[in-house]
Coordinates of C-alpha atoms and ligand atoms in Angstrom, one line a residue:
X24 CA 87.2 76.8 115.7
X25 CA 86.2 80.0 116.4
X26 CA 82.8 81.0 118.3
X27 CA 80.8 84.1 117.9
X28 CA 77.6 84.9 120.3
X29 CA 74.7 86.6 118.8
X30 CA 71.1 86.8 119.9
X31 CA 69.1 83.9 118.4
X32 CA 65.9 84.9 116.7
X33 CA 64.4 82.1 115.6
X34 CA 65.4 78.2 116.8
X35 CA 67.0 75.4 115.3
X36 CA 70.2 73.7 114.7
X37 CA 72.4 74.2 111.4
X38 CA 75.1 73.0 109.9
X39 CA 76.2 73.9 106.7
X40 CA 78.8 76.2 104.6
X41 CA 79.0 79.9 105.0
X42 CA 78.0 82.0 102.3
X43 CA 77.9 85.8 102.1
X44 CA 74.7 87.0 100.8
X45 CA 74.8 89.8 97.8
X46 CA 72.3 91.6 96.8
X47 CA 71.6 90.3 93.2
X48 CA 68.9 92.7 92.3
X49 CA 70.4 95.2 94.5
X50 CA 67.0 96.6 95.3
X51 CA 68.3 99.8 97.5
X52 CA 65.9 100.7 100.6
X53 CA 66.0 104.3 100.8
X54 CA 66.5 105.1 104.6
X55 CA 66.7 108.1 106.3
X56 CA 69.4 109.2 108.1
X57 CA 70.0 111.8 111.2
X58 CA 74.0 111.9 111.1
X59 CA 74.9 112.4 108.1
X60 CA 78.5 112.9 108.9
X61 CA 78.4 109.3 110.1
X62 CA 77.2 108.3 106.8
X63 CA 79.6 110.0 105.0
X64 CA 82.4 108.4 106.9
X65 CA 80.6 105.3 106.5
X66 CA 80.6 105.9 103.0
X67 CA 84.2 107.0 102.9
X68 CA 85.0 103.8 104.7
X69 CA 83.4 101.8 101.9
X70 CA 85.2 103.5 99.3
X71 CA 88.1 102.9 100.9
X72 CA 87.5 98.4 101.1
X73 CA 86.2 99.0 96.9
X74 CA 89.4 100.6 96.2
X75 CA 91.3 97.8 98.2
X76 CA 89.3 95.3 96.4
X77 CA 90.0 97.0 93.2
X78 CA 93.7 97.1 93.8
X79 CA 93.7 93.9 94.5
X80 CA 91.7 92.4 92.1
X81 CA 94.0 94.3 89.5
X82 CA 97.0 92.5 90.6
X83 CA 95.7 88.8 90.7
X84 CA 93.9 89.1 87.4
X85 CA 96.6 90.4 85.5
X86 CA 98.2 86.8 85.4
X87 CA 94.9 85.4 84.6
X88 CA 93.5 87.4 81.8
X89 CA 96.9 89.8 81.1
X90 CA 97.3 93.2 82.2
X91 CA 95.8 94.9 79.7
X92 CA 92.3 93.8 80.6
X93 CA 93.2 94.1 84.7
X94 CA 93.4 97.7 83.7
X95 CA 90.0 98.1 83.7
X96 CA 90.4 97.2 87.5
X97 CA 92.2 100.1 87.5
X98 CA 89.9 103.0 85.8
X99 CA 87.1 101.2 88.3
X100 CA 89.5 102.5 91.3
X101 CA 90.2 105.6 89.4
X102 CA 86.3 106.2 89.2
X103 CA 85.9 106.0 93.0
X104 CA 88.1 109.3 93.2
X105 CA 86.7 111.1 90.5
X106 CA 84.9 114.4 91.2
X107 CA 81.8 113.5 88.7
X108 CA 81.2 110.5 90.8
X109 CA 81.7 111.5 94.2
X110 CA 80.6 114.9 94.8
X111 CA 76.8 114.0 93.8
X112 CA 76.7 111.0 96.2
X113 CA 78.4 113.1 99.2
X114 CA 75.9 116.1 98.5
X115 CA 72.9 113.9 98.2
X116 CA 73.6 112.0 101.8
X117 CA 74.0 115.9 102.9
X118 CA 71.2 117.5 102.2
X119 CA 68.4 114.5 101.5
X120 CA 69.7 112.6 104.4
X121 CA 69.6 109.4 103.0
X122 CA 71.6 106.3 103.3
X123 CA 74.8 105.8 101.8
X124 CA 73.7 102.6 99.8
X125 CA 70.4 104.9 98.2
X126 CA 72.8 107.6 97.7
X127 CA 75.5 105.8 95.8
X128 CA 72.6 104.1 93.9
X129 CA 70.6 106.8 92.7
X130 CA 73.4 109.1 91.5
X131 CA 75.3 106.2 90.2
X132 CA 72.2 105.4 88.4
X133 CA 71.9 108.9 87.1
X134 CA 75.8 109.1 85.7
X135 CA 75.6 106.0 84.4
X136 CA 72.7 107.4 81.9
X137 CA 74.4 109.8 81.1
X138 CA 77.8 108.1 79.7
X139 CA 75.0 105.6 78.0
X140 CA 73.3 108.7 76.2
X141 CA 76.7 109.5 75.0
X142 CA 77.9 109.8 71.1
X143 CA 81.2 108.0 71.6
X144 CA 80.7 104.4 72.3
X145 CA 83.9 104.2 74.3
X146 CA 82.3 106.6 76.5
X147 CA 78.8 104.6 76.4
X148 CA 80.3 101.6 77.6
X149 CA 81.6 103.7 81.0
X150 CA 78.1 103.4 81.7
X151 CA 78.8 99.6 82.6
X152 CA 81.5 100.4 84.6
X153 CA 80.3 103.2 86.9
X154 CA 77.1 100.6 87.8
X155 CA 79.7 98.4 88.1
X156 CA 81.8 100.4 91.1
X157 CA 78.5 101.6 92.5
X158 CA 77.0 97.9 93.3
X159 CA 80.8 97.0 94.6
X160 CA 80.1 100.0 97.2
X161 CA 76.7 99.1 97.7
X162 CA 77.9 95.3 98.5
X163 CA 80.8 96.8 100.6
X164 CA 78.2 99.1 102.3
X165 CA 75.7 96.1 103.0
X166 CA 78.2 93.9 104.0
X167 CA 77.9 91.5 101.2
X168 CA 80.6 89.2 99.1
X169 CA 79.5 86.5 97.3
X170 CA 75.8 85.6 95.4
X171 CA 74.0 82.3 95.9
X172 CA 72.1 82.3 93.3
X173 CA 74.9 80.0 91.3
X174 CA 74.9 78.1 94.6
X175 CA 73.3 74.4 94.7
X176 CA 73.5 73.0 97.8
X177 CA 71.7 75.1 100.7
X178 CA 73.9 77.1 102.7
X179 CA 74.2 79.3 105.8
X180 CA 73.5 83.5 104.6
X181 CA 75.3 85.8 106.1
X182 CA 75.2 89.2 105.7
X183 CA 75.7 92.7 107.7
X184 CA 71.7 92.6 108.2
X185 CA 68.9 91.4 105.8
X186 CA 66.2 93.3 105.2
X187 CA 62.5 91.8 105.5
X188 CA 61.7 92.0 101.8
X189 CA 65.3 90.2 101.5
X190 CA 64.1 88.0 103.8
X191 CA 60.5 87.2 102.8
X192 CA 62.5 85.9 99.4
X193 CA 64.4 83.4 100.5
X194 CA 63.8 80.1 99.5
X195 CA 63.6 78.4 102.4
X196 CA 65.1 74.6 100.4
X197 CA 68.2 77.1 99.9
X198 CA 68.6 78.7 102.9
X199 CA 69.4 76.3 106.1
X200 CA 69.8 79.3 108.4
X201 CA 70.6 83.2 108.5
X202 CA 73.5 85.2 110.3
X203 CA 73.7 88.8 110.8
X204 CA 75.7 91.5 112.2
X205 CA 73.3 93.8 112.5
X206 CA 69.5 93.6 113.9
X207 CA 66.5 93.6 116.4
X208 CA 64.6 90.8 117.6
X209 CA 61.4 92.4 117.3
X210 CA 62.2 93.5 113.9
X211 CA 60.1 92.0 110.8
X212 CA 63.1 90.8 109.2
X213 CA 63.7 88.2 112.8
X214 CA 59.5 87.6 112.5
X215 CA 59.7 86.4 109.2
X216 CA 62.9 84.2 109.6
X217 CA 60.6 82.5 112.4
X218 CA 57.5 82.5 111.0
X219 CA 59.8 80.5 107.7
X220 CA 61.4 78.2 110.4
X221 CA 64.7 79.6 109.0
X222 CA 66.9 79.4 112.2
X223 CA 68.7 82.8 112.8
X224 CA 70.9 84.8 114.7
X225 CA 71.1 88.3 114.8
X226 CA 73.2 91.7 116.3
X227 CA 76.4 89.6 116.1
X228 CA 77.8 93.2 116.7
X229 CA 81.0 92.3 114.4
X230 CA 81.5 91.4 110.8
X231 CA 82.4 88.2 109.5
X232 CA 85.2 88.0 108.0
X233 CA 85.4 87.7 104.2
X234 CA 88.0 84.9 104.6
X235 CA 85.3 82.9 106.5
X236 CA 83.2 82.3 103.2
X237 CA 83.2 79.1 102.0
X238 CA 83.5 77.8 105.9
X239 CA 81.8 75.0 107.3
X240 CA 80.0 76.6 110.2
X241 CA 77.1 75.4 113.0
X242 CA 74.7 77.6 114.4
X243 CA 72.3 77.2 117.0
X244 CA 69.6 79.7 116.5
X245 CA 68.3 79.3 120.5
X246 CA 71.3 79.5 122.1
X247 CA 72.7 82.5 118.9
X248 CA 76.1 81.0 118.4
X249 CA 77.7 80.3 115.3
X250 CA 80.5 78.2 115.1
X251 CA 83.1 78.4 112.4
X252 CA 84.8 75.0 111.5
X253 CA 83.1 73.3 114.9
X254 CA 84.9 70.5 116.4
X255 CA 83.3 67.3 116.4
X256 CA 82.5 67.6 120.4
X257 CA 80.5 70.5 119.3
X258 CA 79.1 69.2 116.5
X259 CA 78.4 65.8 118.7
X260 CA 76.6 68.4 121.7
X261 CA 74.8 70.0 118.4
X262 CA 73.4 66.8 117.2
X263 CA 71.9 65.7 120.5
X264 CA 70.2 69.1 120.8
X265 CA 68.9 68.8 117.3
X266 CA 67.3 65.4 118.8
X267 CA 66.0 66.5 121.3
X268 CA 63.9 69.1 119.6
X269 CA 62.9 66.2 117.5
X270 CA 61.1 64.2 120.3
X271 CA 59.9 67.3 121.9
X272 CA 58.2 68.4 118.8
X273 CA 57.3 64.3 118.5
X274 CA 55.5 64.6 122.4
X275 CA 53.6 68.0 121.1
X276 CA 52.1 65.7 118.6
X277 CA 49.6 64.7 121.0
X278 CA 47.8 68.6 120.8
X279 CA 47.1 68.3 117.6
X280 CA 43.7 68.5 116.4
X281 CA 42.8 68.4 119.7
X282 CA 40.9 72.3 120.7
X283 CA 42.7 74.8 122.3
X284 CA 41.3 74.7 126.4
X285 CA 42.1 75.4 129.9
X286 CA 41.6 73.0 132.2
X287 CA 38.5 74.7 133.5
X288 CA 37.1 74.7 129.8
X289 CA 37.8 77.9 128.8
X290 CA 38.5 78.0 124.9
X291 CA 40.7 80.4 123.3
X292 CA 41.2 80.8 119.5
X293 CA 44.9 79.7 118.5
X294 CA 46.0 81.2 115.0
X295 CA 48.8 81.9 113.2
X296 CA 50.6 85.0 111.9
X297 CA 51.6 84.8 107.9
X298 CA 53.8 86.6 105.8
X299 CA 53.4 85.2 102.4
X300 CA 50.9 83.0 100.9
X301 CA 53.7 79.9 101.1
X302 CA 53.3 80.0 105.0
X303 CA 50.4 78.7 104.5
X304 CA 52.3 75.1 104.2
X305 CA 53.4 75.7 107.9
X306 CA 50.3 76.9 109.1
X307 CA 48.3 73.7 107.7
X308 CA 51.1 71.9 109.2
X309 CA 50.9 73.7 112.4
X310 CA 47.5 72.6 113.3
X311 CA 46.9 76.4 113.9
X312 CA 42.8 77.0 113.6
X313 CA 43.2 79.9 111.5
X314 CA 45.3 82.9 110.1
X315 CA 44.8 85.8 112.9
X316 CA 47.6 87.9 111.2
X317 CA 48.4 87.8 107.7
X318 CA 50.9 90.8 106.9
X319 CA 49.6 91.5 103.3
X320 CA 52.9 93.5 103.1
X321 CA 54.7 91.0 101.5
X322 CA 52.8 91.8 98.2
X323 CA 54.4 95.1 98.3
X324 CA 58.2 94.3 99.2
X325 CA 61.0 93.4 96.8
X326 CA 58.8 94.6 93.9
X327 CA 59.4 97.4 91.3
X328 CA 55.5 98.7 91.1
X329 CA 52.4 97.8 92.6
X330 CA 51.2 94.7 92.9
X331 CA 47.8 94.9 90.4
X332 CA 44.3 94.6 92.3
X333 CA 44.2 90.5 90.3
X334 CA 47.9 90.0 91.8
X335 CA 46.7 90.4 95.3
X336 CA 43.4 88.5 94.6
X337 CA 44.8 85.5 93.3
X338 CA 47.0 85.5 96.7
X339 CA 44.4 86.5 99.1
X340 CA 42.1 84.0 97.1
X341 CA 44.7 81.3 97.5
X342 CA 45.5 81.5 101.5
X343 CA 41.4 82.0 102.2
X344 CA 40.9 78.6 99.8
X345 CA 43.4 76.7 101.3
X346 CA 42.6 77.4 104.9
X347 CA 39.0 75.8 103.9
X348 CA 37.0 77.7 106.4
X349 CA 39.0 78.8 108.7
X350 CA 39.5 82.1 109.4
X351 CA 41.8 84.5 107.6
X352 CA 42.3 88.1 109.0
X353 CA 44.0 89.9 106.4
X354 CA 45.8 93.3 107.5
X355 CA 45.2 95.9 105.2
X356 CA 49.0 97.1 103.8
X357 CA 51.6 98.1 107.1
X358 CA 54.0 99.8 105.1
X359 CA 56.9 102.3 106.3
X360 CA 59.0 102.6 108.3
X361 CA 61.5 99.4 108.7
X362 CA 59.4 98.4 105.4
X363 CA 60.5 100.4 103.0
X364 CA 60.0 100.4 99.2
X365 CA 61.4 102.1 96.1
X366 CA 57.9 103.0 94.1
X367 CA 56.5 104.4 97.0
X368 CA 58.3 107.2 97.2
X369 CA 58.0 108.2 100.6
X370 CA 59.0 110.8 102.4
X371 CA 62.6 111.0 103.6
X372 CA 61.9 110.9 107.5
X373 CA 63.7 111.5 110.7
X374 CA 61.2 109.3 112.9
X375 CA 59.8 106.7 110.0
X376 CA 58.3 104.9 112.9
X377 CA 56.4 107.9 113.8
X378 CA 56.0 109.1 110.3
X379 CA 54.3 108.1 107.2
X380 CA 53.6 104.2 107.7
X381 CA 50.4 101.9 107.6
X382 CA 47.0 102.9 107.6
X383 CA 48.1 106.7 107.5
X384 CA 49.5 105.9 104.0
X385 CA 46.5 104.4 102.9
X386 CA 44.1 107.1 104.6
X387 CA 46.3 109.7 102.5
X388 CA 46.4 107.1 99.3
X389 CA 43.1 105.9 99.1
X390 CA 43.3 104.8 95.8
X391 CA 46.1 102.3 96.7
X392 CA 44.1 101.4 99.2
X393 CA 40.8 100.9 97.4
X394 CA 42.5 98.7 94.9
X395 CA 43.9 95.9 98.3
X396 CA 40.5 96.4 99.7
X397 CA 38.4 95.3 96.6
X398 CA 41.2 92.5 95.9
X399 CA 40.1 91.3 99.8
X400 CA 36.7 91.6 99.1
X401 CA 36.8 89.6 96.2
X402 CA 38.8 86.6 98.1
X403 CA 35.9 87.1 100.9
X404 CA 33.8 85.0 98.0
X405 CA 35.8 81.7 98.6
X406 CA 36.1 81.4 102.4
X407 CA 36.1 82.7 106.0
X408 CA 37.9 86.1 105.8
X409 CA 38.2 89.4 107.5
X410 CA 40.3 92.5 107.4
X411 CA 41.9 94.1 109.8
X412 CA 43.7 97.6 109.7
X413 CA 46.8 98.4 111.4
X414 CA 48.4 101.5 113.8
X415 CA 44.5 103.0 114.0
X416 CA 45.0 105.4 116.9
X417 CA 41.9 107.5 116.6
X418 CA 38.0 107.1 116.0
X419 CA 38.6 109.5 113.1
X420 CA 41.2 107.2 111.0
X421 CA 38.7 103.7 111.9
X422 CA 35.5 105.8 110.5
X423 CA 38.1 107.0 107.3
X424 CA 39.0 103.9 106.2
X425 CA 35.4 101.6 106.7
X426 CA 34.4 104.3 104.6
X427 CA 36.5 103.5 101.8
X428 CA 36.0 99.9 102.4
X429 CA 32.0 100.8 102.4
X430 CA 32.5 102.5 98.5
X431 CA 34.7 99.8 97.3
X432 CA 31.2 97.3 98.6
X433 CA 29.3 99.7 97.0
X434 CA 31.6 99.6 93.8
X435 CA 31.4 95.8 93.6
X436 CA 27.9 95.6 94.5
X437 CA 27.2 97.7 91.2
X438 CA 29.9 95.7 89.4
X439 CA 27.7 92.3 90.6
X440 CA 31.4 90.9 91.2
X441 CA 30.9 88.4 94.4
X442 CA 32.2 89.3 97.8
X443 CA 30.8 88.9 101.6
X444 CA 29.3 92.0 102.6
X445 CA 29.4 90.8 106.4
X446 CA 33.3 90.5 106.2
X447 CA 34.2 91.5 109.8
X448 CA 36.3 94.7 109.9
X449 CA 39.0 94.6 112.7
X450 CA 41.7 96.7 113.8
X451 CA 44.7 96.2 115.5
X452 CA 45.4 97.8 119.2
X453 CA 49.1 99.3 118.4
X454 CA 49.4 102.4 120.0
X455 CA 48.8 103.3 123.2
X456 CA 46.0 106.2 122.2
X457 CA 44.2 103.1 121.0
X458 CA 44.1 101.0 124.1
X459 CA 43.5 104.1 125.5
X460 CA 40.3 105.1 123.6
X461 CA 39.4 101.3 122.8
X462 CA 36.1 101.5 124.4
X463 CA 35.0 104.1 122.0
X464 CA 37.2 102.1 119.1
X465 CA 35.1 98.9 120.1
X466 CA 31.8 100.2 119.3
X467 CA 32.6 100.5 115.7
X468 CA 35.1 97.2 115.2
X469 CA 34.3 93.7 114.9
X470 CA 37.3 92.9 116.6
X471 CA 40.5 93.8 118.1
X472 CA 43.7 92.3 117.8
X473 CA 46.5 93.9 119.8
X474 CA 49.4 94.0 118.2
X475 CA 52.3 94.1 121.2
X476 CA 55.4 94.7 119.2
X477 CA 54.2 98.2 118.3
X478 CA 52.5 98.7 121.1
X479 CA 55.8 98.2 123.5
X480 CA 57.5 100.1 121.1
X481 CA 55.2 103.1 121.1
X482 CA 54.9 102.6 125.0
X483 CA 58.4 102.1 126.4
X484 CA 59.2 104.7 123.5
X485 CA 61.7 102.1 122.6
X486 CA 62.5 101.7 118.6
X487 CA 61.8 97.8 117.8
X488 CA 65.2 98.0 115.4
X489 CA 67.4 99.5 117.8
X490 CA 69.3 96.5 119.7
X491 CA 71.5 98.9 122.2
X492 CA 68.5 100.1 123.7
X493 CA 67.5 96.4 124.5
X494 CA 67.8 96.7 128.1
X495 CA 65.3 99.4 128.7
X496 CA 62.6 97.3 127.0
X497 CA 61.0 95.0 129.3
X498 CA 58.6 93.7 127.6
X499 CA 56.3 92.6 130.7
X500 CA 56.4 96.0 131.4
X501 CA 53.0 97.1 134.0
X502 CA 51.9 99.8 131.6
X503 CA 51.8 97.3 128.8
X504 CA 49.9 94.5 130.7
X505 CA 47.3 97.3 132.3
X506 CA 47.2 98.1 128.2
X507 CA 46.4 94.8 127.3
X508 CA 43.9 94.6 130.3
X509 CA 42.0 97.8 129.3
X510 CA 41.5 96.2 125.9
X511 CA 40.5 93.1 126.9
X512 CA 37.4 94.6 129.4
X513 CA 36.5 97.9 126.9
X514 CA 36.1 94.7 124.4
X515 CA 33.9 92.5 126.3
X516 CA 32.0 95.4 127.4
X517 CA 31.0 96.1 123.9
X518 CA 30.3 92.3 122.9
X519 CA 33.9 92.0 120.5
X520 CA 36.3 89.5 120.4
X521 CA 39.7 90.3 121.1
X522 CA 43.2 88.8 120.8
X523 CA 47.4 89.7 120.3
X524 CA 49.2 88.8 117.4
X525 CA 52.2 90.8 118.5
X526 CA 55.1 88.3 119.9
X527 CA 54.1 88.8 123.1
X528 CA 51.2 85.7 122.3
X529 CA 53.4 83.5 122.6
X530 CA 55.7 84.5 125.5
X531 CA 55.1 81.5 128.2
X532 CA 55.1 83.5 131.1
X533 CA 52.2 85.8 130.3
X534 CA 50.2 82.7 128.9
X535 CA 48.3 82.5 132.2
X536 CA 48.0 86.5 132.5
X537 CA 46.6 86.6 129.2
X538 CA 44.0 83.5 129.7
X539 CA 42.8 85.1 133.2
X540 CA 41.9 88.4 131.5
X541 CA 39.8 86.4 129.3
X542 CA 41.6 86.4 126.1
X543 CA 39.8 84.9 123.3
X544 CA 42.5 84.5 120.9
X545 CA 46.2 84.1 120.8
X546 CA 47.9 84.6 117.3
X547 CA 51.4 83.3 117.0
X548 CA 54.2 82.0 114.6
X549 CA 53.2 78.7 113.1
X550 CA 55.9 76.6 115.4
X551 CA 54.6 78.1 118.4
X552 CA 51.4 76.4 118.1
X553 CA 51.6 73.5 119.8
X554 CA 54.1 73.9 122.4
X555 CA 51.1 76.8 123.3
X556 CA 48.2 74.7 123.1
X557 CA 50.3 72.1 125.8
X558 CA 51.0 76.1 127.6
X559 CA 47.3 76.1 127.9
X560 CA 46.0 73.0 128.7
X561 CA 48.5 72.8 131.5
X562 CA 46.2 76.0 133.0
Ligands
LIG29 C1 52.7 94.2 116.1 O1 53.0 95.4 116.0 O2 52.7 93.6 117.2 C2 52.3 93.5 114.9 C3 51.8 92.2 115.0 O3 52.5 94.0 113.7 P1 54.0 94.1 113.0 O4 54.9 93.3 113.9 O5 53.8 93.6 111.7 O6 54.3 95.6 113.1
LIG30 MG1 52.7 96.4 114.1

């Protein structure tokens, strides 16, 4: 048996075989990079495990399908040296500062157009071949072996890291549980393996082993170990600690459908955050009494082009109907940084965190953002929605973007398309210029929610992705609480409702902080609900 200790991002037992994840669409996030003599070496290093791979794969397959077809094993490994291949890739990571994986991708992409625009139809079939040897670089790069699409039985993904459009895709009757070497707990990738109820560990800090595909592993996604080939004692301790999750999510059976109240009687509003419209399964199942967070990104990621304004209708339409009434806050597109995608085209950035992400793309895109907002506004016809927009960190940006949402009422209005013209327009308290300023923010929102991830983040100056830094983010940190308190009062002072739908929400030990500042809503992943609502009632 061997054990390997991670951090464990999102609870639950799992037992299973070990599979490594590859990228079957190989949709390439283009990241930027600051050291891009890391990356090369990085890169070099993958080139080194293709051509290894290459070598070897030459020498086994020659007694399977005869040597003259292995020898195409062998103009693979040849490619990985070749000037025409190589020298774009290196120069690209150079002097755009991207990511070995978009590098090899894009100039890969670019050769292998050229040999398929080619005369000679030897050459045009090299076009194969070099997209060939740039996905096994790409896989080598991401840490990745084996597919599972072809794969029946769920099994345990691992990977070198997943990313949250990755992530967002799984299908959760496949996957029993994720495993990666890389990654944050605050990042979205560890959210939405939680808000799924995929169990998951994370920042493993080594790689698995190729040899350990296949395996028959355990993981324990509180505790973040994997086990690979557990022994029954293990497996036994395992089983009991799977049970007794069981009868503690069978005592927290007693808070549902009961409201959410203090034992003095105060009340506070317990949601749930979404990422997709299938969460909506788990929220109904939650007993959560609304959606305070739905991260509309999820529309966006793992696409090749915008999703059309009827696309994102018929899934804002769906969550808002099946909630029946209950409120849906829908967060206008939060995309960037961590998030990236393809069609976007952003900027190659050295701070994407700080850069080009949320509501400044949309301020700066207003077309894009037009076309979400009027696809809201048409779902407002069918139930109880609102919108809320995200990283607002000045008067300026909130008065920007109710103006677009103003034309596009304007626009439908003229159109006699049917919407609620008293949707409430939030925003979300992320940066600290907004808790700051949120007295004057508060007199032209509906509502604030506070979203603590980005807020510690932007605070502690501590990047959410960036696990060695862990220690210097203490997340109870005074500034943040005096933060969250400032909100709270400038709120109430102007009559507005306020909550957090970062992670914080549903951190135990601030419950009681967060009720005695007068709270009125808490907005957490669907499996926190209960266990919260019991958090509450105990108060
Ligand atoms: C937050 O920042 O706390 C938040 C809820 O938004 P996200 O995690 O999607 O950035
Ligand atoms: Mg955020």
């Amino acid at each position: 048996m061997i054990t390997l200790t991670g951090k464990g991002v999102s609870n639950g037992i799992a037992v299973g075989r070990l599979v490594f994840f590859e990228r079957a669409s190989f949709v390439v996030e283009k990241k930027a990079i600051s050291d891009t003599a890391g990356e090369i070496q990085r890169f070099y290093a993958a080139k080194y495990t293709a051509s290894e791979q290459l070598d070897e794969l030459a020498n086994t397959m020659t007694e399977k399908i005869g040597k003259e077809n292995a020898l195409l094993f062998e103009i693979h490994r040849m490619m990985l040296d070749d000037s025409d291949y190589l020298d774009p890739i290196l120069k690209m990571i150079e002097t755009q500062r991207v990511c070995a994986e978009y590098a090899v991708h894009e100039c890969g992409k670019r050769l292998a157009q050229d040999f398929a625009e080619m005369d000679d139809g030897y050459m045009r079939e090299r076009a194969a071949d070099v997209d060939d040897v740039s996905k096994r670089i790409i896989a080598v790069l991401a840490g990745t072996q084996q597919t599972i699409t072809a794969e029946d039985d769920p099994v345990i993904l691992a990977s070198n890291d997943f990313s949250p459009s990755e992530t967002a895709q799984f299908d959760r009757t496949k996957v029993l549980a994720l495993v990666a070497q890389q990654g944050a707990a605050n990042s979205h990738t560890a959210i939405f393996a939680r808000t799924m109820g995929i169990p998951a560990i994370i920042g493993l800090g080594v790689s698995l082993a190729p040899g350990l595909g296949g395996k028959q592993v355990a993981l324990d996604g509180e505790a973040g170990v994997l086990y690979v080939e557990p022994d029954p004692d293990i497996l036994e301790g395992l089983e009991k600690k799977r049970e007794q999750i069981l009868q503690e999510q069978q005592e927290l059976e007693q808070y549902r459908g009961k409201p959410t109240i203090t034992k003095s009687g105060q009340r506070i509003k317990l949601f749930a955050n979404i990422g997709s419209v299938t969460d909506v399964e788990a929220v109904l199942a939650s007993d959560a009494e609304g959606i305070g967070l739905f991260r509309s990104e999820f529309l966006y990621l793992g696409r090749e082009d915008y999703p059309s304004e009827d696309i994102q209708y018929e899934s804002y339409r769906k969550v808002v109907e099946d909630m029946k009434g209950k409120q849906v806050i829908i967060r206008t597109l939060d995309i960037g940084a961590d998030k990236q995608v393809d069609y976007f085209h952003l900027p190659t950035e050295e701070n994407p965190a700080l850069g080009m992400r949320a509501i400044r793309i949309c301020l700066t895109r207003p077309q894009l953002f037009a076309t979400q907002l009027r696809a809201i506004y048409r779902a407002s016809a069918y139930g109880n929605t609102a919108i809320m927009f995200p990283m607002i960190s000045d008067l300026a940006e909130l008065r920007r973007a109710k103006h677009i949402a103003g034309q596009v009422r304007d626009e439908l209005t003229a159109e006699k398309i049917p919407f609620n013209p008293e949707t409430p327009i939030g925003i979300m308290i992320e940066t600290p210029a907004s808790a700051v300023i949120s007295d004057l923010l508060a007199q032209e929102s509906d509502f604030f929610s506070i979203g603590t991830n980005d807020l510690t983040q932007y605070t502690l100056a501590v990047d959410r992705q960036n696990e060695s830094i862990r220690e210097f983010c203490d997340t109870h940190h005074e500034a943040i609480v005096r933060l969250i308190r400032m909100t709270v009062e400038n709120a109430h002072k102007a009559g507005i409702w306020v909550g957090i739908c970062g992670m914080l929400g549903a951190d135990p030990a601030l419950t009681q902080t967060f009720v005695a500042m007068g709270m009125d809503e808490l907005s957490v992943e669907p499996s926190y609900i209960l266990s919260l609502r019991r958090r509450i009632a105990a108060i």
